[in-house]
Amino acid sequence: VEHALSITHTLWVLMKSFPLACGRMHCFLLDYGMDPFLNCSLFPFYVQGAGGWSPLESNKYQWLEIDLGERTEITAIATQGRYGSSDWVTSYSIMFSDTGRNWKQYRQEDSIWAFSGNTNADSVVHYKLLQPVIARFLRVVPLDWNPNGRIGMRLEVYGCSYQSDVASFDGSSSLLYRFNQNSSQTVKYVISMKFKTLQKSGIIIHGEGPHGNSLTLELYKGQLLLHIKTGTSRSASADGNVMVKLGSLLDDQHWHYVGIECTNRHFNFTVDKSTQQFQINADFTRFEINEISFGGVFSREKSGMFSKRSFHGCLENLFYNDVNVISLAKQKRQMSIMGNVTFGCSEPANVPVTFAGSESFLQLSGAQQKDSMSSSLQFRTWNKEGLLLTTELGSFSTLKYLNINEFKSIFLVTGSGLNDGQWHSVDFNARKGRLSLTVDKEMSSSGHANSLLHVASGNHVFLGGCPERKNTQECRNPFHVFQGCMRLMSVDNIAIDLIQVQQSLTGNYSDLQIDLCGIIDRCLPSHCEHGGKCTQSWNTFYCNCTSSGYIGATCHSSIYEQSCEAYKHKGKTSGFYFIDVDGSGPLNPQKVYCNMTDKTWMVIQHNNTELTKLKSSSGITQHLAYFNYSANMEQLRAIINQAEYCEQELFYHCKKSRLLNTPDGASFTWWMGRTEEVQTYWGGARPGSQKCSCGMQGDCLNSRILSFKEHLPVTKIAFGDINRVGSEAAYKVGHLQCHGDKNFWNAAFFNKETSYLHFPTFHGELSADISFLFKTTAFLGVFLENLGIKDFIRIELSSSSEVVFSYDVGNGPFEVRVKTPTPLNDNQWHYVRAERNVKEALLQVDQLPVRTQKAPKNGHIHLQLNSQLFVGGTASRQKGFLGCIRSLQLNGVTLDLEERAKITPGVKPGCPGHCSSYGRLCQNEGKCMEKYNGFSCDCTFSAFTGPFCTKEVSAYFKPGMSVAYTFKEPHELDKNASSQSSSIYSDLTLRGESIAFSFRTTQAPVLLFYVSTYYQEYLAVLLNRNGKLTNVEVFKVNTRNIANGQLHKVVIKRQAEALTVQVICLLVVSYFQLTKLLNKVSRLNALGFSGCLSGVQFNSIAPLKAALLHPSSSPVTVRGQLVESQCGASSPSNPFAAETTHSLSDHSGTADTSEPIVNAIRSDSALIGGVIAVVIFVIFCTLAIMARFLYRRKETFQSREAKGPKPDESPDFPFNNEPNSQNMQSENQKEFLM
């Protein structure tokens, strides 16, 4: 045939052709050289003939079938439209078969592949198949065509002849191959073959060797199980049995490849395109076998050892170490044959049908008015529910339902776990009111019922669903439609001929794929990562990520942070946390202790931290100590590499137990780290020095700290020289601790639109996650981009309030967009995370909801990139990014932006300005301080300590204990000076104060807080005798007793004439007039205070903190023994806890709104600044606290300055009346007392 195929037919075309050596089918064979990809010759031109194939009807049920005469390796296909017409196919799929029955769809990237066809009638579209197809029959199925024309096609197929040796086994036959002595002692075994079968179980290979070694390849429920047994193990702990499982749905009567490779103890096991590597226990240096049988266990005596049946099916191209076993069997050389082994592959006539869609159904005519009815079928599916068959049973239009959901029907329930993808048989019989339903005859799973129902067969039988998904009198479906495969269907003992159904000679159907079973296992290989469990339905798969530590459609993304540094900058405090050091990478999360101090320490614990003493013992020359850590060695290596600094304490004391033998001799005592190298240096010394720090520095000060990262952690210590009389030694090894996260602050600043950083190609074929932080003032720019031939991946700022994540894996561009309510170009740090997997793509910006879009169900799934990865720009140098990018991670791997920026023009390493985004973490008057890598909180002017100034400084007071803080002049002033223009003078004339403290006590009455000035103005906070608030100048709070030992907090603020009191747990607030307070304050001061004070703050002064942490450098006077306590630790410490406050001006009924609040105060009360407005904020609960303020007001600030100094013995100073008071103030002092 010299021209292209030009035959028209409505259903199929059978082309008989001569055997091909290699080349283009249906044209003369010419040799133009070997193509390395196809491994056969290709023509550089196309023979274009007139006409072409065009069916009478253009619909989805048409195909073109080609019989190649023999099994052929098909490597490429080319198409044209019909000559001189508007008829061409724009999209098509192909199927193939060995027998013209039981077709298989061509798949690529785990999807039914749709080839792009033609766009006109003349151009030729040529495709090389990524995976060559070996078949005799080929079908081309048009999926779409020119809407202005019809289906039309000219076709050419390319390939090579295929030669093979085949053997068929009937379930009781086998071949035995015994090796000669030399071949049985080889160190490498390679077994390869192909097999096909309809049986779901059977032994395919069994080999035996010395010492009880054996190898068995078993087909079990459509999967291949490889059993390796190594006989009697010399080690009680060694496992002598290994079982590896691969493959799924292998009982489909299609060829499947199997490869087993053994080198010493290492195995590679391959089924089709999946490979698993494993090794047997270390007791064996070589796995040996000396005979091997194929098709089952050869010896009938030995076969009794196995309950499993032998293989029933065909083997092809069976090789053992390059020996063609089937060829030897044909020649009857070195082979023993048991049973009936034939050298061909006969296949049973088996026509399955696939119900693939939601509108699939098959309608058949029933035998009318029979007094009995029977039906049987086999099915396989992944769905939990679906209608198998429905028909009328009797004059009352009662319907029979067969439903997969635990196989429930209206009458009977039987079977379970039937959605496992295996073939299951169903038999139903109805006769004279007796119903029976049997599932899987071998399992004897059946149900029976008796009924008075008159049985009469209906007019029609429906399988899978109802026409147009509607319930009618004839077809009712209360369940979901069935999606799966059926075969061997019969009604009233008459087999259903599906080929006649396909040819429209009988029955009616919709959306069926006849003569193939299109079931696939979407969980093999599993796309669920990190131990996620895969389940599936007919159309998709699902990943159960429970307890895996990961989330997402494929369990790709870790739920944990990658370091303690990351937890710290989320406001977390010290404690145990799980960290995932490589994010979405292969390492599992591990539990560590995060010590959130000024430096964030990550502590990895081990099992041997106690001080251990060693004493001399006769016969023992060495003691070995081992250390097992809470993280494995891969995790430890990643943690240490990521940290800026690591250390471990190694404590060693000895008596008559030497470390070194001689300066040049071997050490008596040594240790090992993760490199498994012997180390003989000790704390503070350099590696290889065989010294301690005292030996390096020449003094007697010795360090216990090992800090050479590459050698940490300590995994083993060997102690020698402990066998002498009187020898003693003691050791203690601390936990490994590291600080600093080199990845978290790794940043680069892009100051030119044309600048970018480039990195190696990003490999994220099936799963890709990208995360980073950025800040900018620009309106748009590309964050990163990586290109392939057609594929690409890109993240960009498309506008000031929109981030776009786009990619293409071959199905066309795919985008996910997130619009933000506020601009992103505000020069603040913003977080971006994008992920793409086979199921979906998602994008998150800051804390906004994640935007997710589902990926196409079929098509390309592999992201294939080949260019460099561009960061901060593109290959075209357009739309470059201006600003900072930080902590850029791709699939858990952090790119070193700073190192690359050092050598790149237009890009600078690092990026300052972290306080603008993280300054909010500094609480309680803490000040954010910029650092090159991050920031820190300065707690100098805060009453709190800790990394974020959130740790309260507390002390427990007893009667007679107090703290006085004296405010002094920055320079000495003349006592006779008429004015004091100093900082202290400004203190005396402050227009505002801010006071905060917490307390707990059971004492009442008690003075909690007191501040006084030179001008005899003072502020006092106290509890009255019943533990309630009382006698406040401008208000009174009535509540239950709060001297109850619980922690209460007070916040007092005054700004000019406005006074604000924030108290925790207030109930009722009322007002009363000022009474005489001075004597009461003095009396309470004499009683002293018993309880806890915490977080005491007066403006920028923290007197309690100064007394506890800096007593020698602060102007504090302490009475009694003051010790820091944790008594205030239960106070609210969450820096982000929202507090609800209420203003007194919003509180109705307290005062007449027509009368100023000042009129409720006695006219003889002198207050600073005149009228004071009181605002009370009520929050949280039901406790109460009182604040008492008494301000003695002067006429004006000018008159205050003119008065001059007052005598120290002022009668108005409340503490002077008490003999034990030590509160004398000089004229230029203010004092604060607790």
PDB file of C-alpha atoms in Angstrom, residues 33 44 215 236 448 716:
ATOM      1  CA  GLY A  33      18.553   5.244   9.991  1.00  0.00           C
ATOM      2  CA  PRO A  44      10.949  11.922   6.778  1.00  0.00           C
ATOM      3  CA  LEU A 215      12.200 -16.434  47.100  1.00  0.00           C
ATOM      4  CA  ALA A 236      17.924 -13.154  67.536  1.00  0.00           C
ATOM      5  CA  HIS A 448     -32.621 -15.619  51.655  1.00  0.00           C
ATOM      6  CA  LYS A 716      29.405   7.871  72.126  1.00  0.00           C
TER       7      LYS A 716
END
